[in-house]
Amino acid sequence: MRVKLAGFNIDADIVRRLDPDGGRHLTPETLSAAYARISRSPLAVDQLRKQACLDVEKSRRSNQRIIFEMGHHSVAEHAVFNFDIMGVSRLALEEIERFRLASYTEKSQRYVTLEGDLVLPREIRTPALKKAFVEAVQRQNRFYVKACERLGRRLKRQHAALLQGAAGQRLVEGWAKEDARYILSLATSGQVGMTVNARTLEHMFRCWRLSPREEVRRLAAKLHSLVMPVAPSLILFPEPTAFDREAFSASDEYFSSLPAAVPRARAGRPGAVSGAGPVTVSFSANGDDLILASRLSTVRRLNLAQALSLIQKTSPAQKKRMYREFFRQVQFFSAMPREFEMADITIQASISASCFAQLKRHRMATLLSGEYEPELGCTLPASIANSGLGEEFLRIIDATNGVYSRLRELQGAAAAYVLTNAHRRRILMKMNLREMYHFVRLRDDEHAQWDIRLLAHAVAARVRERMPLAAMMLCGKSRFNEEYERIYQAPPPGIDLK
Ligand SMILES: Cc1cc2nc3c(=O)[nH]c(=O)nc-3n(C[C@H](O)[C@H](O)[C@H](O)COP(=O)(O)OP(=O)(O)OC[C@H]3O[C@@H](n4cnc5c(N)ncnc54)[C@H](O)[C@@H]3O)c2cc1C
């Protein structure tokens, strides 16, 4: 066996310093070009790589041919880029982070104090609308500062013991910010570090260029101009096609003639709730059996229907024994095997922007979301209500909704910038049980933020009802030991951290 470290991503500033040409001839395209030739060339991979580096222009032509003419887009995945994306709105971050095959780390509103930085959407041009927008956001920000102080004081009184150390102090201040941020607008700026391969990046360009928001379209243009000098041969289809633009046009036109489920102008103040709204969950039929049957099908070479029929005839006691033995060695960080992907779970819920910001980070799922709608009400954190700030919070939400309606009529999609982290949207999310385990471990956990924890908790309870065997260890990591001991009357197996 011969293995070589063929490449790794390094800081572009270092690359520029090392190369007398300012990094112009240093490109990840040679890796794509070399790997693309593996399937047909008799040469060893490291030789192919050497050849690719000797003639960068030839490598570029080869990439274009292989991607464009032969349609092997996957070779573009061998080139990876890192982007520092700064000063973008929370609303834009939602569009930026919706891609599954990319990595993101975002500035969290839980851990930083916001200075009221905001992205003023360029779509809002008329002075009167600009003024209304800025005033609404400033009012929200003033409340944020007030709520941080009030909640901070209250929490410090309640958790005096924690304040002895710096870590405890940060924790308490974090709790205050975590809830105060519900009033911050989606125009609040943030930053993200993004790592992405060339294939996904090209897909991002096609999606972002169709964004209803100018900020996102501008970001696409900026990233495109940064990446093209470095890797011109890998981004070949950055423009949306007619299919991208129009696939849903006819159905959407028909749908717009149907009555809306949520009345557009419901009288009175939209409801304030303190967590995820009603959660609907649906499941694949017989998840417990399906998982065992898929295992049986592969180990005994049966077709799935035969395997399922055998499992259905197996006694409930035997199935329970199999699952108990299966989970006996489980750790809180164990990944469930792929058989668990056979059972699907679909969630529908109305959740706050704050909850959505966290939910969207779970990439191994299908997540569809509607627009934020004031008619869906807002999420009022219990701590705000308990600090006597609930009425003021709701008055600001009312005022925000007023500005939103004006903007919506005149500026369309840009109106959503003025809405807050408390505003809600409807989501539809499909996950398999393998991912559900991962999601619930992280999010129905004592370290998780309460809003997404409520959602994860509600969903986990429903999943355990419907898949009582396969989901017997479905719980947050902070409850893992307790659950294990309840089932096995013994602590979970220890871990050897050598
Ligand atoms: C308490 C808490 C605080 C957090 N704070 C922050 C924060 O301050 N800033 C921030 O940006 N995020 C924060 N997060 C989000 C966190 O970093 C994850 O993005 C989020 O929890 C989703 O987890 P995941 O990536 O494991 O899940 P998924 O995206 O659902 O992925 C599931 C699993 O698939 C695998 N996987 C998915 N994609 C890849 C990939 N590209 N490469 C390799 N393996 C992959 C991994 O095994 C992963 O665990 C926080 C999360 C929690 C629970």
Coordinates of C-alpha atoms and ligand atoms in Angstrom, one line a residue:
M1 CA 0.0 0.0 0.0
R2 CA 1.2 3.5 -0.8
V3 CA -0.7 6.5 0.5
K4 CA 0.2 10.2 0.1
L5 CA -1.2 13.4 1.5
A6 CA -2.1 15.0 -1.8
G7 CA -3.4 18.3 -0.6
F8 CA -5.1 20.3 2.1
N9 CA -6.7 23.6 2.2
I10 CA -4.5 26.4 3.5
D11 CA -5.1 30.0 4.2
A12 CA -5.1 32.1 1.0
D13 CA -3.0 34.8 2.6
I14 CA -0.2 32.2 3.1
V15 CA -0.6 31.0 -0.4
R16 CA -0.2 34.5 -1.8
R17 CA 2.9 35.1 0.3
L18 CA 4.5 31.8 -0.8
D19 CA 3.9 32.3 -4.5
P20 CA 5.9 35.1 -6.2
D21 CA 3.0 35.4 -8.8
G22 CA 0.6 36.2 -6.0
G23 CA -1.0 32.8 -6.0
R24 CA -2.2 33.1 -9.6
H25 CA -0.9 29.7 -10.6
L26 CA -1.8 27.9 -7.4
T27 CA -5.2 26.2 -8.0
P28 CA -7.1 23.2 -6.7
E29 CA -8.0 22.5 -10.4
T30 CA -5.0 20.2 -10.8
L31 CA -6.4 17.8 -8.2
S32 CA -9.7 17.6 -10.0
A33 CA -7.9 17.1 -13.3
A34 CA -5.6 14.4 -11.9
Y35 CA -8.4 12.5 -10.2
A36 CA -10.6 12.8 -13.3
R37 CA -8.0 10.8 -15.2
I38 CA -7.8 7.9 -12.7
S39 CA -10.5 5.9 -14.3
R40 CA -8.9 5.6 -17.7
S41 CA -5.1 6.1 -17.2
P42 CA -2.6 3.4 -16.5
L43 CA -0.5 5.9 -14.4
A44 CA -0.5 6.0 -10.6
V45 CA -2.5 8.7 -9.0
D46 CA 0.6 10.6 -7.8
Q47 CA 2.0 10.6 -11.3
L48 CA -1.2 12.0 -12.7
R49 CA -1.1 14.7 -10.1
K50 CA 2.5 15.6 -11.1
Q51 CA 1.5 15.8 -14.8
A52 CA -1.5 18.0 -13.9
C53 CA 0.7 20.4 -12.0
L54 CA 3.2 20.7 -14.8
D55 CA 0.6 22.1 -17.2
V56 CA -2.1 24.0 -15.5
E57 CA -3.7 25.2 -18.7
K58 CA -4.0 21.7 -20.0
S59 CA -5.5 20.6 -16.7
R60 CA -8.1 23.3 -17.1
R61 CA -9.0 22.2 -20.6
S62 CA -9.3 18.7 -19.4
N63 CA -11.6 19.6 -16.5
Q64 CA -13.8 21.6 -18.9
R65 CA -14.1 18.7 -21.3
I66 CA -14.7 16.1 -18.6
I67 CA -17.3 18.2 -16.8
F68 CA -19.0 19.9 -19.7
E69 CA -18.8 17.2 -22.5
M70 CA -18.8 14.1 -20.4
G71 CA -21.0 15.3 -17.6
H72 CA -18.8 14.1 -14.8
H73 CA -19.6 16.9 -12.4
S74 CA -18.3 14.9 -9.4
V75 CA -14.7 15.7 -10.3
A76 CA -15.3 19.3 -9.3
E77 CA -15.9 18.1 -5.7
H78 CA -12.1 17.5 -5.3
A79 CA -11.6 21.3 -5.3
V80 CA -12.5 22.9 -2.0
F81 CA -12.8 26.6 -1.1
N82 CA -13.1 28.5 2.2
F83 CA -14.9 31.8 2.3
D84 CA -15.1 34.4 5.1
I85 CA -18.5 36.0 4.6
M86 CA -19.0 39.0 6.8
G87 CA -21.7 41.7 7.2
V88 CA -24.6 39.6 5.9
S89 CA -28.1 39.7 7.3
R90 CA -29.7 36.8 9.2
L91 CA -32.2 36.5 6.4
A92 CA -29.4 36.1 3.8
L93 CA -27.6 33.6 6.1
E94 CA -30.7 31.4 5.9
E95 CA -30.3 31.2 2.1
I96 CA -26.5 30.8 2.4
E97 CA -26.7 27.9 4.8
R98 CA -29.4 25.8 3.1
F99 CA -26.9 23.6 1.2
R100 CA -26.3 20.1 2.6
L101 CA -22.9 19.5 1.1
A102 CA -21.1 22.4 2.6
S103 CA -19.8 23.3 6.0
Y104 CA -20.6 26.5 8.0
T105 CA -19.7 28.0 11.3
E106 CA -21.7 31.1 12.2
K107 CA -21.4 33.9 14.7
S108 CA -24.0 32.9 17.3
Q109 CA -26.4 35.4 18.7
R110 CA -26.2 33.5 21.9
Y111 CA -22.6 34.3 22.6
V112 CA -22.0 37.9 21.4
T113 CA -23.4 41.2 22.3
L114 CA -24.9 42.9 19.2
E115 CA -24.1 46.5 18.6
G116 CA -27.2 47.0 16.5
D117 CA -25.4 46.4 13.1
L118 CA -27.9 46.0 10.4
V119 CA -28.0 45.3 6.7
L120 CA -30.3 47.9 5.1
P121 CA -31.8 46.1 2.1
R122 CA -31.1 48.0 -1.1
E123 CA -34.6 47.2 -2.4
I124 CA -35.9 49.7 0.1
R125 CA -35.2 52.9 -1.8
T126 CA -37.8 55.5 -1.0
P127 CA -36.8 57.8 1.9
A128 CA -40.2 57.3 3.7
L129 CA -39.9 53.5 3.7
K130 CA -36.2 53.6 4.6
K131 CA -37.1 55.8 7.6
A132 CA -39.9 53.5 8.7
F133 CA -37.6 50.5 8.3
V134 CA -34.7 52.0 10.3
E135 CA -37.0 53.3 13.0
A136 CA -38.6 49.9 13.5
V137 CA -35.3 48.2 13.7
Q138 CA -33.9 50.8 16.1
R139 CA -36.9 50.3 18.3
Q140 CA -36.3 46.6 18.4
N141 CA -32.6 47.1 19.1
R142 CA -33.3 49.4 22.0
F143 CA -35.6 46.8 23.5
Y144 CA -32.9 44.2 23.0
V145 CA -30.4 46.3 25.1
K146 CA -33.1 46.8 27.8
A147 CA -34.1 43.1 27.8
C148 CA -30.4 42.0 28.1
E149 CA -30.0 44.2 31.1
R150 CA -33.3 43.2 32.8
L151 CA -33.0 39.5 32.1
G152 CA -29.3 39.6 33.1
R153 CA -30.1 41.1 36.5
R154 CA -32.9 38.7 37.1
L155 CA -30.8 35.6 36.1
K156 CA -27.9 36.8 38.2
R157 CA -30.1 36.9 41.2
Q158 CA -31.5 33.5 40.4
H159 CA -28.1 31.9 39.8
A160 CA -25.8 33.8 42.2
A161 CA -23.8 30.6 42.8
L162 CA -22.7 30.5 39.2
L163 CA -21.3 34.0 39.2
Q164 CA -18.2 33.0 41.2
G165 CA -16.3 32.0 38.1
A166 CA -15.9 33.7 34.7
A167 CA -17.4 30.7 32.9
G168 CA -20.5 30.8 35.0
Q169 CA -20.8 34.6 34.5
R170 CA -20.6 34.1 30.7
L171 CA -23.2 31.4 30.9
V172 CA -25.7 33.6 32.7
E173 CA -25.1 36.5 30.3
G174 CA -25.5 34.1 27.4
W175 CA -28.9 33.1 28.7
A176 CA -30.0 36.7 28.8
K177 CA -28.8 37.4 25.2
E178 CA -30.3 34.1 24.0
D179 CA -33.8 35.3 24.9
A180 CA -33.4 39.1 24.3
R181 CA -32.4 38.3 20.7
Y182 CA -36.0 37.2 19.9
I183 CA -36.8 40.9 19.2
L184 CA -33.9 41.4 16.9
S185 CA -34.7 41.8 13.2
L186 CA -33.6 39.5 10.4
A187 CA -31.7 42.4 9.0
T188 CA -29.2 42.1 11.9
S189 CA -25.8 41.3 10.4
G190 CA -23.8 38.3 11.1
Q191 CA -20.8 36.4 9.7
V192 CA -20.1 32.9 8.6
G193 CA -17.1 30.8 7.6
M194 CA -18.1 28.5 4.8
T195 CA -16.2 25.6 3.3
V196 CA -17.6 24.3 0.0
N197 CA -16.5 22.2 -3.0
A198 CA -16.7 23.6 -6.5
R199 CA -19.6 21.4 -7.5
T200 CA -21.8 22.6 -4.6
L201 CA -20.6 26.2 -5.2
E202 CA -21.8 26.1 -8.7
H203 CA -25.2 24.8 -7.5
M204 CA -25.2 27.7 -5.0
F205 CA -24.7 30.2 -7.7
R206 CA -27.7 28.9 -9.7
C207 CA -29.9 29.0 -6.6
W208 CA -28.7 32.4 -5.3
R209 CA -29.1 34.1 -8.6
L210 CA -32.8 33.3 -8.4
S211 CA -33.1 34.7 -4.9
P212 CA -35.8 37.3 -4.4
R213 CA -33.3 39.3 -2.4
E214 CA -30.7 41.6 -3.9
E215 CA -28.3 40.9 -1.0
V216 CA -28.1 37.2 -1.9
R217 CA -27.8 37.8 -5.6
R218 CA -24.9 40.3 -4.9
L219 CA -23.2 37.7 -2.7
A220 CA -23.4 35.2 -5.6
A221 CA -21.7 37.7 -7.9
K222 CA -19.0 38.5 -5.4
L223 CA -18.2 34.9 -4.7
H224 CA -18.2 34.1 -8.4
S225 CA -15.7 36.9 -9.1
L226 CA -13.4 35.6 -6.3
V227 CA -13.4 32.0 -7.4
M228 CA -13.2 32.4 -11.1
P229 CA -9.5 33.6 -11.2
V230 CA -8.5 30.6 -9.0
A231 CA -10.5 27.8 -10.6
P232 CA -12.1 28.9 -13.9
S233 CA -12.5 25.4 -15.2
L234 CA -14.7 24.0 -12.5
I235 CA -17.6 26.5 -12.4
L236 CA -19.2 26.0 -15.8
F237 CA -23.0 26.3 -15.1
P238 CA -23.4 29.2 -12.7
E239 CA -26.6 30.6 -14.4
P240 CA -30.0 29.3 -13.5
T241 CA -31.6 27.4 -16.4
A242 CA -35.2 27.8 -17.6
F243 CA -36.0 24.6 -15.6
D244 CA -34.5 26.2 -12.4
R245 CA -36.7 29.3 -13.0
E246 CA -39.9 27.8 -14.2
A247 CA -40.4 24.2 -13.1
F248 CA -43.0 25.1 -10.5
S249 CA -44.5 28.1 -12.4
A250 CA -47.6 26.4 -13.6
S251 CA -48.4 24.6 -10.4
D252 CA -47.7 27.8 -8.3
E253 CA -50.1 29.7 -10.6
Y254 CA -52.8 27.2 -10.0
F255 CA -52.0 27.1 -6.2
S256 CA -52.4 30.9 -6.0
S257 CA -56.1 30.5 -7.1
L258 CA -56.8 28.1 -4.1
P259 CA -58.0 29.6 -0.8
A260 CA -55.2 30.3 1.7
A261 CA -55.2 28.2 4.8
V262 CA -54.0 31.1 7.0
P263 CA -56.3 34.1 6.5
R264 CA -54.1 37.0 5.3
A265 CA -55.7 39.6 7.5
R266 CA -56.8 37.9 10.7
A267 CA -58.3 40.4 13.1
G268 CA -56.5 41.1 16.4
R269 CA -53.0 40.5 17.6
P270 CA -51.5 37.2 16.3
G271 CA -51.0 34.7 19.1
A272 CA -47.8 34.8 21.2
V273 CA -46.6 31.4 22.2
S274 CA -43.6 30.3 24.2
G275 CA -42.1 27.6 21.9
A276 CA -42.7 25.5 18.8
G277 CA -46.3 25.6 17.7
P278 CA -48.4 22.5 17.2
V279 CA -46.1 19.8 15.8
T280 CA -47.5 17.2 13.3
V281 CA -45.4 14.1 12.7
S282 CA -45.9 11.3 10.2
F283 CA -43.9 8.1 9.9
S284 CA -43.2 5.3 7.6
A285 CA -45.5 2.4 8.5
N286 CA -43.9 -0.2 10.8
G287 CA -40.5 1.5 11.4
D288 CA -39.5 -1.1 14.0
D289 CA -40.1 -3.9 11.6
L290 CA -38.6 -2.2 8.6
I291 CA -35.3 -1.7 10.2
L292 CA -35.0 -5.4 11.3
A293 CA -36.3 -6.5 7.9
S294 CA -33.7 -4.4 6.0
R295 CA -30.9 -6.1 8.1
L296 CA -32.5 -9.6 7.5
S297 CA -32.7 -8.8 3.8
T298 CA -29.0 -8.1 3.5
V299 CA -27.6 -10.8 5.8
R300 CA -29.9 -13.6 4.5
R301 CA -30.1 -12.4 0.9
L302 CA -33.9 -12.1 0.9
N303 CA -35.9 -9.5 -1.0
L304 CA -37.3 -6.9 1.3
A305 CA -40.9 -8.0 1.0
Q306 CA -40.0 -11.6 2.1
A307 CA -37.9 -10.2 5.0
L308 CA -40.7 -8.0 6.1
S309 CA -43.1 -10.8 6.1
L310 CA -40.8 -12.9 8.3
I311 CA -40.3 -10.1 10.7
Q312 CA -44.0 -9.5 10.9
K313 CA -44.5 -13.1 11.9
T314 CA -41.8 -12.8 14.6
S315 CA -43.1 -12.5 18.2
P316 CA -43.1 -9.1 19.8
A317 CA -41.0 -10.5 22.7
Q318 CA -38.3 -11.7 20.2
K319 CA -38.2 -8.4 18.5
K320 CA -37.9 -6.6 21.8
R321 CA -35.0 -8.9 22.7
M322 CA -33.2 -8.2 19.4
Y323 CA -33.5 -4.4 20.0
R324 CA -32.4 -4.6 23.6
E325 CA -29.3 -6.6 22.6
F326 CA -28.7 -4.2 19.7
F327 CA -28.6 -1.2 22.1
R328 CA -26.7 -2.8 24.9
Q329 CA -23.3 -1.4 23.9
V330 CA -24.6 2.0 22.7
Q331 CA -22.8 5.2 23.7
F332 CA -24.3 8.7 23.8
F333 CA -22.3 9.6 20.7
S334 CA -22.9 6.3 18.7
A335 CA -24.1 6.8 15.2
M336 CA -27.0 4.5 14.4
P337 CA -26.3 2.1 11.5
R338 CA -27.7 2.7 8.0
E339 CA -30.6 0.3 8.5
F340 CA -32.1 3.1 10.7
E341 CA -32.3 5.2 7.5
M342 CA -35.1 2.9 6.3
A343 CA -37.6 4.5 8.7
D344 CA -38.7 8.0 7.8
I345 CA -40.2 10.7 10.0
T346 CA -41.8 13.9 8.6
I347 CA -42.4 16.9 10.9
Q348 CA -44.6 19.9 10.2
A349 CA -44.5 22.8 12.6
S350 CA -44.7 26.5 12.9
I351 CA -41.4 27.7 14.4
S352 CA -39.7 31.0 15.2
A353 CA -36.8 32.3 13.1
S354 CA -34.6 31.7 16.1
C355 CA -35.6 28.0 16.1
F356 CA -35.2 27.8 12.3
A357 CA -31.7 29.3 12.5
Q358 CA -30.7 26.2 14.5
L359 CA -32.8 23.7 12.7
K360 CA -31.5 24.6 9.3
R361 CA -28.0 23.4 10.4
H362 CA -29.1 19.8 10.3
R363 CA -28.1 19.0 6.8
M364 CA -28.9 15.3 6.6
A365 CA -32.6 16.0 6.2
T366 CA -35.1 17.5 3.8
L367 CA -36.1 20.9 5.0
L368 CA -38.8 22.9 3.2
S369 CA -39.9 26.2 4.6
G370 CA -42.6 28.8 3.9
E371 CA -42.2 32.6 4.2
Y372 CA -42.2 34.2 7.6
E373 CA -45.8 35.2 8.3
P374 CA -47.0 37.6 11.0
E375 CA -50.3 35.7 10.9
L376 CA -48.6 32.7 12.4
G377 CA -48.0 34.7 15.6
C378 CA -44.7 35.1 17.4
T379 CA -42.7 33.2 19.9
L380 CA -42.5 35.1 23.2
P381 CA -39.7 33.8 25.5
A382 CA -41.1 32.9 28.9
S383 CA -38.2 34.9 30.5
I384 CA -39.3 38.1 28.8
A385 CA -42.9 37.6 29.9
N386 CA -41.7 36.8 33.5
S387 CA -39.6 39.9 33.6
G388 CA -42.6 42.1 33.0
L389 CA -41.5 42.9 29.4
G390 CA -44.0 40.8 27.6
E391 CA -46.5 43.6 26.7
E392 CA -43.7 45.9 25.4
F393 CA -42.3 43.0 23.4
L394 CA -45.7 42.4 21.8
R395 CA -46.3 46.1 21.1
I396 CA -43.0 46.2 19.2
I397 CA -44.1 43.0 17.3
D398 CA -47.3 44.8 16.4
A399 CA -45.5 47.9 15.2
T400 CA -43.1 45.7 13.2
N401 CA -46.0 43.9 11.6
G402 CA -47.4 47.3 10.5
V403 CA -44.1 48.3 8.8
Y404 CA -43.9 44.8 7.3
S405 CA -47.3 45.1 5.7
R406 CA -46.4 48.4 4.1
L407 CA -43.1 47.1 2.9
R408 CA -44.6 43.8 1.6
E409 CA -47.0 45.7 -0.5
L410 CA -44.4 48.0 -2.0
Q411 CA -41.2 46.0 -1.9
G412 CA -42.2 42.3 -1.9
A413 CA -39.7 39.9 -0.5
A414 CA -37.4 42.6 1.1
A415 CA -40.1 43.2 3.7
A416 CA -39.1 40.1 5.6
Y417 CA -35.9 41.9 6.7
V418 CA -37.9 43.9 9.3
L419 CA -39.4 40.8 10.9
T420 CA -37.8 39.5 14.1
N421 CA -36.3 36.3 15.4
A422 CA -39.7 35.8 17.2
H423 CA -41.6 35.7 13.9
R424 CA -42.7 32.3 12.6
R425 CA -42.7 30.2 9.5
R426 CA -44.1 26.8 8.7
I427 CA -41.6 24.1 8.1
L428 CA -41.8 20.6 6.7
M429 CA -38.9 18.4 7.6
K430 CA -38.2 14.8 6.7
M431 CA -35.5 12.9 8.5
N432 CA -34.7 9.2 8.8
L433 CA -34.5 7.6 12.2
R434 CA -30.7 7.5 12.0
E435 CA -30.6 11.3 11.7
M436 CA -33.4 11.7 14.2
Y437 CA -31.1 10.1 16.8
H438 CA -28.4 12.6 16.0
F439 CA -30.8 15.5 16.1
V440 CA -32.5 14.5 19.3
R441 CA -29.1 13.8 21.1
L442 CA -28.0 17.3 20.3
R443 CA -31.2 19.3 20.6
D444 CA -33.3 17.6 23.3
D445 CA -30.4 18.2 25.6
E446 CA -29.8 20.4 28.6
H447 CA -27.2 22.4 26.6
A448 CA -29.6 23.0 23.7
Q449 CA -31.5 26.3 23.4
W450 CA -35.0 26.0 24.8
D451 CA -37.0 26.7 21.6
I452 CA -35.4 24.0 19.5
R453 CA -35.3 21.8 22.5
L454 CA -39.1 22.0 22.9
L455 CA -39.4 21.0 19.2
A456 CA -37.0 18.1 19.5
H457 CA -38.6 17.0 22.7
A458 CA -42.1 17.0 21.2
V459 CA -40.9 15.1 18.1
A460 CA -38.9 12.5 20.1
A461 CA -42.0 11.7 22.2
R462 CA -44.0 11.0 19.1
V463 CA -41.3 8.9 17.5
R464 CA -40.9 6.8 20.6
E465 CA -44.7 6.1 20.5
R466 CA -44.6 5.0 16.9
M467 CA -41.3 3.1 16.9
P468 CA -41.1 2.0 20.5
L469 CA -38.3 -0.5 19.9
A470 CA -36.0 1.2 17.4
A471 CA -36.5 4.5 19.3
M472 CA -36.0 3.1 22.8
M473 CA -32.8 5.0 23.3
L474 CA -34.0 8.2 21.5
C475 CA -33.3 11.0 24.0
G476 CA -31.0 14.0 24.5
K477 CA -27.4 13.3 25.6
S478 CA -28.0 14.8 29.0
R479 CA -30.6 12.1 29.7
F480 CA -28.7 9.2 28.0
N481 CA -27.4 7.6 31.2
E482 CA -30.7 7.8 33.0
E483 CA -32.5 6.2 30.0
Y484 CA -29.9 3.5 29.7
E485 CA -30.2 2.6 33.4
R486 CA -34.0 2.6 33.2
I487 CA -33.8 0.0 30.4
Y488 CA -30.8 -2.1 31.5
Q489 CA -30.8 -1.5 35.3
A490 CA -27.1 -0.9 34.9
P491 CA -24.9 2.1 33.8
P492 CA -23.9 2.4 30.2
P493 CA -20.6 0.8 29.2
G494 CA -17.6 3.0 30.0
I495 CA -15.4 4.6 27.4
D496 CA -11.7 4.2 27.1
L497 CA -10.4 7.7 26.0
K498 CA -6.8 6.8 25.3
Ligands
LIG1 C1 -25.6 23.7 22.0 C2 -25.2 24.0 20.6 C3 -24.5 25.2 20.3 C4 -24.2 25.5 18.9 N1 -23.5 26.7 18.7 C5 -23.1 27.0 17.4 C6 -22.4 28.2 17.1 O1 -22.1 29.0 17.9 N2 -22.1 28.4 15.8 C7 -22.4 27.5 14.8 O2 -22.1 27.8 13.6 N3 -23.1 26.4 15.1 C8 -23.4 26.1 16.3 N4 -24.1 24.9 16.6 C9 -24.5 24.1 15.4 C10 -23.6 22.9 15.3 O3 -22.3 23.3 15.1 C11 -24.1 22.0 14.1 O4 -24.0 22.7 12.9 C12 -25.5 21.5 14.2 O5 -25.8 21.1 15.5 C13 -25.8 20.4 13.2 O6 -25.1 19.3 13.6 P1 -24.3 18.4 12.6 O7 -23.5 19.2 11.7 O8 -23.6 17.3 13.4 O9 -25.6 17.8 11.9 P2 -26.0 17.4 10.4 O10 -25.7 18.5 9.5 O11 -27.4 16.9 10.4 O12 -25.1 16.2 10.1 C14 -25.3 14.9 10.6 C15 -24.0 14.2 10.7 O13 -23.6 13.9 9.3 C16 -22.2 14.1 9.2 N5 -21.9 15.2 8.3 C17 -22.8 16.1 7.8 N6 -22.2 16.9 6.9 C18 -20.9 16.5 6.9 C19 -19.7 17.0 6.2 N7 -19.8 18.0 5.3 N8 -18.6 16.5 6.5 C20 -18.5 15.4 7.4 N9 -19.5 14.9 8.0 C21 -20.7 15.5 7.8 C22 -21.7 14.3 10.6 O14 -21.5 13.0 11.2 C23 -22.9 14.9 11.3 O15 -22.8 14.8 12.7 C24 -24.5 24.6 17.9 C25 -25.2 23.4 18.2 C26 -25.5 23.1 19.5 C27 -26.3 21.8 19.8

